[in-house]
Short mmCIF file of C-alpha atoms in Angstrom, two decimals:
data_model
loop_
_atom_site.label_atom_id
_atom_site.label_comp_id
_atom_site.label_asym_id
_atom_site.label_seq_id
_atom_site.Cartn_x
_atom_site.Cartn_y
_atom_site.Cartn_z
CA MET A 1 -68.43 97.04 -82.37
CA LYS A 2 -71.31 99.50 -81.96
CA LEU A 3 -70.89 102.65 -84.05
CA VAL A 4 -72.90 105.81 -83.47
CA THR A 5 -73.32 109.35 -84.70
CA PHE A 6 -73.65 111.78 -81.81
CA SER A 7 -73.67 115.42 -80.80
CA HIS A 8 -72.37 116.97 -77.59
CA ARG A 9 -74.04 120.34 -77.25
CA LYS A 10 -71.94 121.59 -74.32
CA GLY A 11 -68.77 120.64 -76.14
CA GLY A 12 -69.94 122.14 -79.42
CA HIS A 13 -69.78 118.82 -81.23
CA ASP A 14 -72.25 118.03 -84.00
CA HIS A 15 -72.64 114.77 -85.89
CA HIS A 16 -69.40 113.16 -84.75
CA ALA A 17 -68.63 109.49 -85.32
CA GLY A 18 -68.16 107.38 -82.23
CA VAL A 19 -67.95 103.93 -80.70
CA LEU A 20 -70.53 103.04 -78.07
CA ASP A 21 -68.85 101.37 -75.10
CA GLY A 22 -71.22 100.71 -72.23
CA ASP A 23 -72.29 104.06 -70.80
CA HIS A 24 -69.65 106.04 -72.71
CA VAL A 25 -69.00 107.08 -76.30
CA ALA A 26 -65.47 107.24 -77.72
CA CYS A 27 -65.21 110.08 -80.24
CA LEU A 28 -63.55 108.93 -83.47
CA THR A 29 -63.87 112.37 -85.03
CA GLU A 30 -61.87 114.17 -82.35
CA ALA A 31 -59.33 111.35 -82.45
CA GLY A 32 -58.80 112.07 -86.15
CA ILE A 33 -59.84 108.58 -87.17
CA ALA A 34 -63.19 109.15 -88.93
CA GLY A 35 -65.39 112.16 -89.59
CA SER A 36 -68.61 110.24 -90.14
CA LEU A 37 -70.11 106.78 -90.19
CA MET A 38 -70.40 106.96 -93.96
CA GLU A 39 -66.63 107.41 -94.09
CA ILE A 40 -66.30 104.29 -91.94
CA VAL A 41 -68.68 102.30 -94.15
CA LEU A 42 -66.75 103.33 -97.26
CA GLY A 43 -63.45 102.50 -95.57
CA GLY A 44 -64.50 98.94 -94.86
CA LYS A 45 -62.22 96.52 -93.03
CA LYS A 46 -59.17 98.78 -93.22
CA MET A 47 -61.05 101.56 -91.48
CA LEU A 48 -62.46 99.20 -88.84
CA ASP A 49 -58.91 97.99 -88.11
CA GLN A 50 -57.81 101.62 -87.64
CA ILE A 51 -60.69 102.19 -85.23
CA ARG A 52 -59.80 99.13 -83.17
CA ALA A 53 -56.20 100.28 -82.99
CA GLY A 54 -57.03 103.85 -81.97
CA VAL A 55 -60.29 103.77 -80.02
CA ALA A 56 -58.64 103.28 -76.63
CA SER A 57 -56.98 106.71 -76.85
CA ALA A 58 -60.02 108.54 -78.29
CA PRO A 59 -61.76 111.20 -76.14
CA ARG A 60 -64.69 109.73 -74.23
CA TYR A 61 -68.01 111.21 -73.19
CA ALA A 62 -70.69 109.93 -70.87
CA LEU A 63 -73.62 108.59 -72.86
CA ALA A 64 -75.95 110.60 -70.64
CA ASP A 65 -74.29 113.83 -71.83
CA VAL A 66 -74.58 113.25 -75.58
CA THR A 67 -77.41 113.09 -78.11
CA LEU A 68 -77.44 110.07 -80.38
CA GLU A 69 -78.38 110.93 -83.96
CA ALA A 70 -79.53 108.67 -86.79
CA PRO A 71 -76.32 106.66 -87.22
CA ILE A 72 -76.29 107.15 -90.99
CA ARG A 73 -78.22 109.14 -93.59
CA PRO A 74 -78.93 106.55 -96.27
CA ALA A 75 -79.54 107.45 -99.90
CA LYS A 76 -81.99 104.54 -100.09
CA VAL A 77 -84.08 102.73 -97.50
CA LEU A 78 -85.69 99.63 -98.99
CA CYS A 79 -88.10 97.67 -96.82
CA SER A 80 -89.28 94.11 -97.18
CA GLY A 81 -93.00 93.51 -96.73
CA ILE A 82 -94.48 90.26 -95.38
CA ASN A 83 -91.20 88.49 -94.63
CA TYR A 84 -92.18 86.86 -91.33
CA LYS A 85 -94.40 83.80 -91.21
CA GLY A 86 -96.16 85.11 -88.10
CA HIS A 87 -96.90 88.50 -89.64
CA ALA A 88 -98.31 86.87 -92.78
CA GLU A 89 -100.47 84.55 -90.68
CA GLU A 90 -101.94 87.39 -88.55
CA ASN A 91 -103.00 89.35 -91.67
CA PRO A 92 -106.33 87.97 -92.92
CA ASN A 93 -105.75 89.46 -96.39
CA ALA A 94 -102.13 88.37 -96.80
CA LYS A 95 -101.01 85.76 -99.26
CA MET A 96 -97.74 83.99 -98.65
CA PRO A 97 -95.43 85.61 -101.23
CA THR A 98 -93.55 83.42 -103.66
CA GLU A 99 -90.74 85.98 -103.89
CA PRO A 100 -89.68 89.01 -101.81
CA PHE A 101 -91.73 92.20 -101.89
CA PHE A 102 -90.20 95.66 -101.36
CA PHE A 103 -91.21 99.28 -100.91
CA THR A 104 -89.17 102.39 -100.17
CA LYS A 105 -88.86 104.76 -97.23
CA LEU A 106 -87.58 108.17 -98.32
CA PRO A 107 -84.54 109.88 -96.71
CA THR A 108 -86.78 112.77 -95.63
CA SER A 109 -88.59 110.40 -93.24
CA VAL A 110 -85.39 109.39 -91.40
CA VAL A 111 -84.85 110.55 -87.80
CA GLY A 112 -82.68 109.37 -84.94
CA PRO A 113 -83.31 108.00 -81.45
CA ASP A 114 -85.59 109.92 -79.09
CA VAL A 115 -86.68 112.39 -81.79
CA PRO A 116 -90.36 113.28 -81.29
CA VAL A 117 -92.47 112.19 -84.27
CA GLU A 118 -95.75 113.95 -85.01
CA LYS A 119 -98.96 112.03 -85.42
CA PRO A 120 -100.19 113.52 -88.69
CA VAL A 121 -103.68 114.97 -88.75
CA ARG A 122 -104.30 112.95 -91.94
CA THR A 123 -104.20 109.60 -90.15
CA GLU A 124 -105.98 107.97 -87.23
CA GLN A 125 -104.13 104.68 -87.69
CA MET A 126 -100.47 105.39 -86.90
CA ASP A 127 -98.80 101.99 -86.48
CA TYR A 128 -95.37 100.69 -85.38
CA GLU A 129 -93.15 97.99 -86.91
CA VAL A 130 -89.84 96.78 -85.50
CA GLU A 131 -87.51 95.96 -88.40
CA PHE A 132 -84.06 94.40 -88.26
CA SER A 133 -82.07 96.10 -91.02
CA ALA A 134 -78.84 95.53 -92.92
CA VAL A 135 -76.45 98.35 -93.79
CA ILE A 136 -74.83 97.74 -97.17
CA GLY A 137 -71.03 98.02 -97.17
CA ARG A 138 -70.13 97.35 -100.80
CA LYS A 139 -71.95 97.84 -104.08
CA LEU A 140 -74.25 94.98 -104.95
CA HIS A 141 -75.85 94.69 -108.37
CA LYS A 142 -77.18 91.43 -109.77
CA ALA A 143 -75.44 89.75 -106.86
CA ARG A 144 -75.41 86.04 -106.15
CA GLU A 145 -76.61 84.95 -102.71
CA ALA A 146 -73.02 83.97 -101.90
CA ASP A 147 -71.93 87.59 -102.49
CA VAL A 148 -74.36 89.15 -100.02
CA MET A 149 -73.07 88.48 -96.51
CA PRO A 150 -69.48 89.65 -97.20
CA ALA A 151 -70.96 92.91 -98.55
CA ILE A 152 -72.98 93.75 -95.41
CA PHE A 153 -71.26 96.32 -93.22
CA GLY A 154 -73.52 95.91 -90.21
CA TYR A 155 -77.00 95.99 -88.75
CA THR A 156 -79.35 98.54 -87.19
CA LEU A 157 -83.00 99.00 -86.24
CA LEU A 158 -85.72 100.74 -88.23
CA ASN A 159 -89.19 101.56 -86.94
CA ASP A 160 -91.30 101.35 -90.09
CA ILE A 161 -94.02 103.71 -88.86
CA SER A 162 -97.09 103.47 -91.08
CA ALA A 163 -100.36 105.35 -91.50
CA ARG A 164 -102.55 102.34 -92.18
CA ASP A 165 -105.67 104.23 -93.28
CA VAL A 166 -103.56 106.11 -95.85
CA GLN A 167 -101.49 103.05 -96.84
CA PHE A 168 -104.48 100.81 -97.53
CA LYS A 169 -106.61 103.41 -99.28
CA ASP A 170 -105.99 102.89 -103.00
CA ASN A 171 -102.74 101.05 -102.09
CA GLN A 172 -100.88 104.27 -101.21
CA ILE A 173 -97.88 102.49 -99.67
CA THR A 174 -95.33 105.21 -100.45
CA ILE A 175 -97.43 108.07 -99.05
CA GLY A 176 -98.64 106.08 -96.03
CA LYS A 177 -95.11 105.23 -94.95
CA ASN A 178 -93.28 108.49 -95.59
CA PHE A 179 -94.70 111.21 -93.39
CA ALA A 180 -92.00 113.25 -91.64
CA GLY A 181 -90.26 111.15 -88.99
CA PHE A 182 -91.78 107.84 -90.08
CA SER A 183 -88.36 106.13 -90.28
CA PRO A 184 -86.57 106.28 -86.92
CA ILE A 185 -83.19 104.54 -87.28
CA GLY A 186 -80.65 103.53 -84.63
CA PRO A 187 -79.54 103.64 -81.93
CA CYS A 188 -76.31 102.35 -83.47
CA ILE A 189 -74.88 100.24 -86.26
CA VAL A 190 -73.45 96.93 -85.06
CA THR A 191 -70.66 95.75 -87.33
CA SER A 192 -71.35 92.45 -89.03
CA ASP A 193 -68.44 90.67 -87.33
CA ALA A 194 -70.10 91.39 -83.96
CA MET A 195 -73.39 89.83 -85.10
CA PRO A 196 -72.51 86.53 -86.80
CA HIS A 197 -76.05 85.11 -86.62
CA PRO A 198 -78.46 87.77 -87.97
CA ASP A 199 -80.95 85.00 -88.69
CA ASN A 200 -81.56 84.42 -84.97
CA VAL A 201 -82.04 87.82 -83.34
CA ALA A 202 -84.81 88.52 -80.81
CA LEU A 203 -87.01 91.54 -81.62
CA LYS A 204 -89.53 93.40 -79.47
CA THR A 205 -91.84 96.41 -79.61
CA ARG A 206 -93.20 98.09 -76.49
CA LEU A 207 -95.87 100.78 -76.54
CA ASN A 208 -96.04 102.70 -73.26
CA GLY A 209 -94.20 99.80 -71.63
CA LYS A 210 -96.51 97.05 -72.93
CA THR A 211 -94.89 94.44 -75.17
CA LEU A 212 -96.85 94.11 -78.43
CA GLN A 213 -94.29 92.48 -80.72
CA ASP A 214 -92.09 89.65 -79.47
CA GLY A 215 -90.46 87.74 -82.30
CA SER A 216 -87.21 86.67 -83.89
CA THR A 217 -85.52 86.90 -87.26
CA SER A 218 -85.56 83.10 -87.20
CA ASP A 219 -89.18 83.49 -88.43
CA TRP A 220 -88.08 84.97 -91.77
CA LEU A 221 -89.76 83.67 -94.90
CA PHE A 222 -86.77 84.62 -97.03
CA SER A 223 -83.19 84.49 -95.77
CA LEU A 224 -81.04 87.62 -95.77
CA PRO A 225 -78.82 86.43 -98.66
CA LEU A 226 -81.87 85.55 -100.75
CA LEU A 227 -83.68 88.79 -99.86
CA ILE A 228 -80.81 91.11 -100.78
CA SER A 229 -79.68 89.09 -103.79
CA PHE A 230 -83.22 89.28 -105.18
CA LEU A 231 -83.41 93.02 -104.57
CA SER A 232 -80.05 93.64 -106.25
CA GLN A 233 -81.26 92.04 -109.47
CA TYR A 234 -83.48 95.09 -109.91
CA ILE A 235 -81.92 97.93 -107.90
CA PRO A 236 -78.18 98.57 -107.53
CA LEU A 237 -77.36 98.76 -103.82
CA GLU A 238 -74.62 101.10 -102.67
CA PRO A 239 -72.61 101.58 -99.46
CA GLY A 240 -74.76 103.12 -96.75
CA ASP A 241 -78.07 101.91 -98.19
CA ILE A 242 -80.37 100.27 -95.66
CA VAL A 243 -82.39 97.14 -96.41
CA SER A 244 -84.93 96.14 -93.79
CA THR A 245 -86.14 92.58 -93.42
CA GLY A 246 -89.82 92.98 -92.53
CA THR A 247 -91.60 92.85 -89.18
CA PRO A 248 -92.77 90.00 -86.94
CA ALA A 249 -96.33 89.46 -85.76
CA GLY A 250 -97.99 91.90 -83.39
CA VAL A 251 -98.40 95.14 -85.34
CA GLY A 252 -101.13 97.45 -84.11
CA ILE A 253 -103.63 97.00 -86.91
CA PHE A 254 -103.92 93.26 -86.24
CA GLN A 255 -104.27 93.51 -82.47
CA LYS A 256 -107.73 92.62 -81.15
CA PRO A 257 -108.94 95.33 -80.92
CA PRO A 258 -106.49 97.33 -83.07
CA ILE A 259 -104.00 99.54 -81.24
CA PHE A 260 -102.71 102.72 -82.87
CA MET A 261 -100.23 105.30 -81.63
CA LYS A 262 -101.37 108.70 -80.43
CA ALA A 263 -99.83 111.87 -79.05
CA GLY A 264 -98.23 111.22 -75.68
CA ASP A 265 -97.25 107.63 -76.47
CA ILE A 266 -93.73 106.25 -76.23
CA VAL A 267 -92.78 103.45 -78.62
CA GLU A 268 -89.62 101.40 -78.11
CA ILE A 269 -88.29 98.84 -80.53
CA GLU A 270 -85.49 96.54 -79.45
CA ALA A 271 -83.14 94.03 -81.02
CA GLU A 272 -80.87 91.67 -79.15
CA GLY A 273 -77.29 92.87 -79.62
CA ILE A 274 -78.27 96.28 -81.03
CA GLY A 275 -80.25 97.96 -78.25
CA ILE A 276 -83.39 100.06 -77.89
CA LEU A 277 -84.69 102.69 -80.30
CA ARG A 278 -87.11 104.98 -78.48
CA THR A 279 -89.56 107.38 -80.16
CA PRO A 280 -92.00 109.78 -78.45
CA ILE A 281 -95.21 110.52 -80.39
CA VAL A 282 -96.46 114.11 -80.29
CA ALA A 283 -99.44 115.99 -81.70
CA GLY A 284 -99.14 117.10 -85.32
#
């Protein structure tokens, strides 16, 4: 099941929860089933069963007539760095990590599909990164690997936009990755039961129609259970938190010559089974 948050301006609807079904969205909020995706995440299997039972009678809107929002507003976005063999190999300064590495994206950087993102004046190296991401469904703290997969609610896409010249100057990872709009998320959350093999998902990035990243989660260095179990030893994970799994080879800074985003560009990231997350870049 593909869950979305959407607005229907003509109908006066803002931030309603829905189910994406082809070229239509079924409105769970108007049907009285769920007011938000966070409510669905917190409701777990019982809530998903209610949705399946009631979605057929929910009001439906043409996808072309609605605006998809960021599916969820996470309290924490934790991103894995250097978790694809290909990405590590393309980076001349990278060392194969012996354990997972994480950094954070702040909630203020989160935007939804098709939201224009400004190229900040403080960077000339605005880069893209397609990231397959897990949405946490139950609290995980000091979790065993065996506890992880049952606690994942679903999966979404994150474009880990990065200002490389800021990021690499004095190791300013947090600042370089948290300009306004630097965390597009969406277009939906696919429930975990609908994606039984997250370790074999095709990923792509296109910039102005040209494919620059073409990889698969099968290239992970660390498996999803290991990655999230490791993280939970240090940071308690809560429902609605997003944990990304790194990016495959092909980021802009390691192209020959490097390719960076500029005003007027359109970047699309795509995951098999999730869809396309599109972001226009505009002048800051």
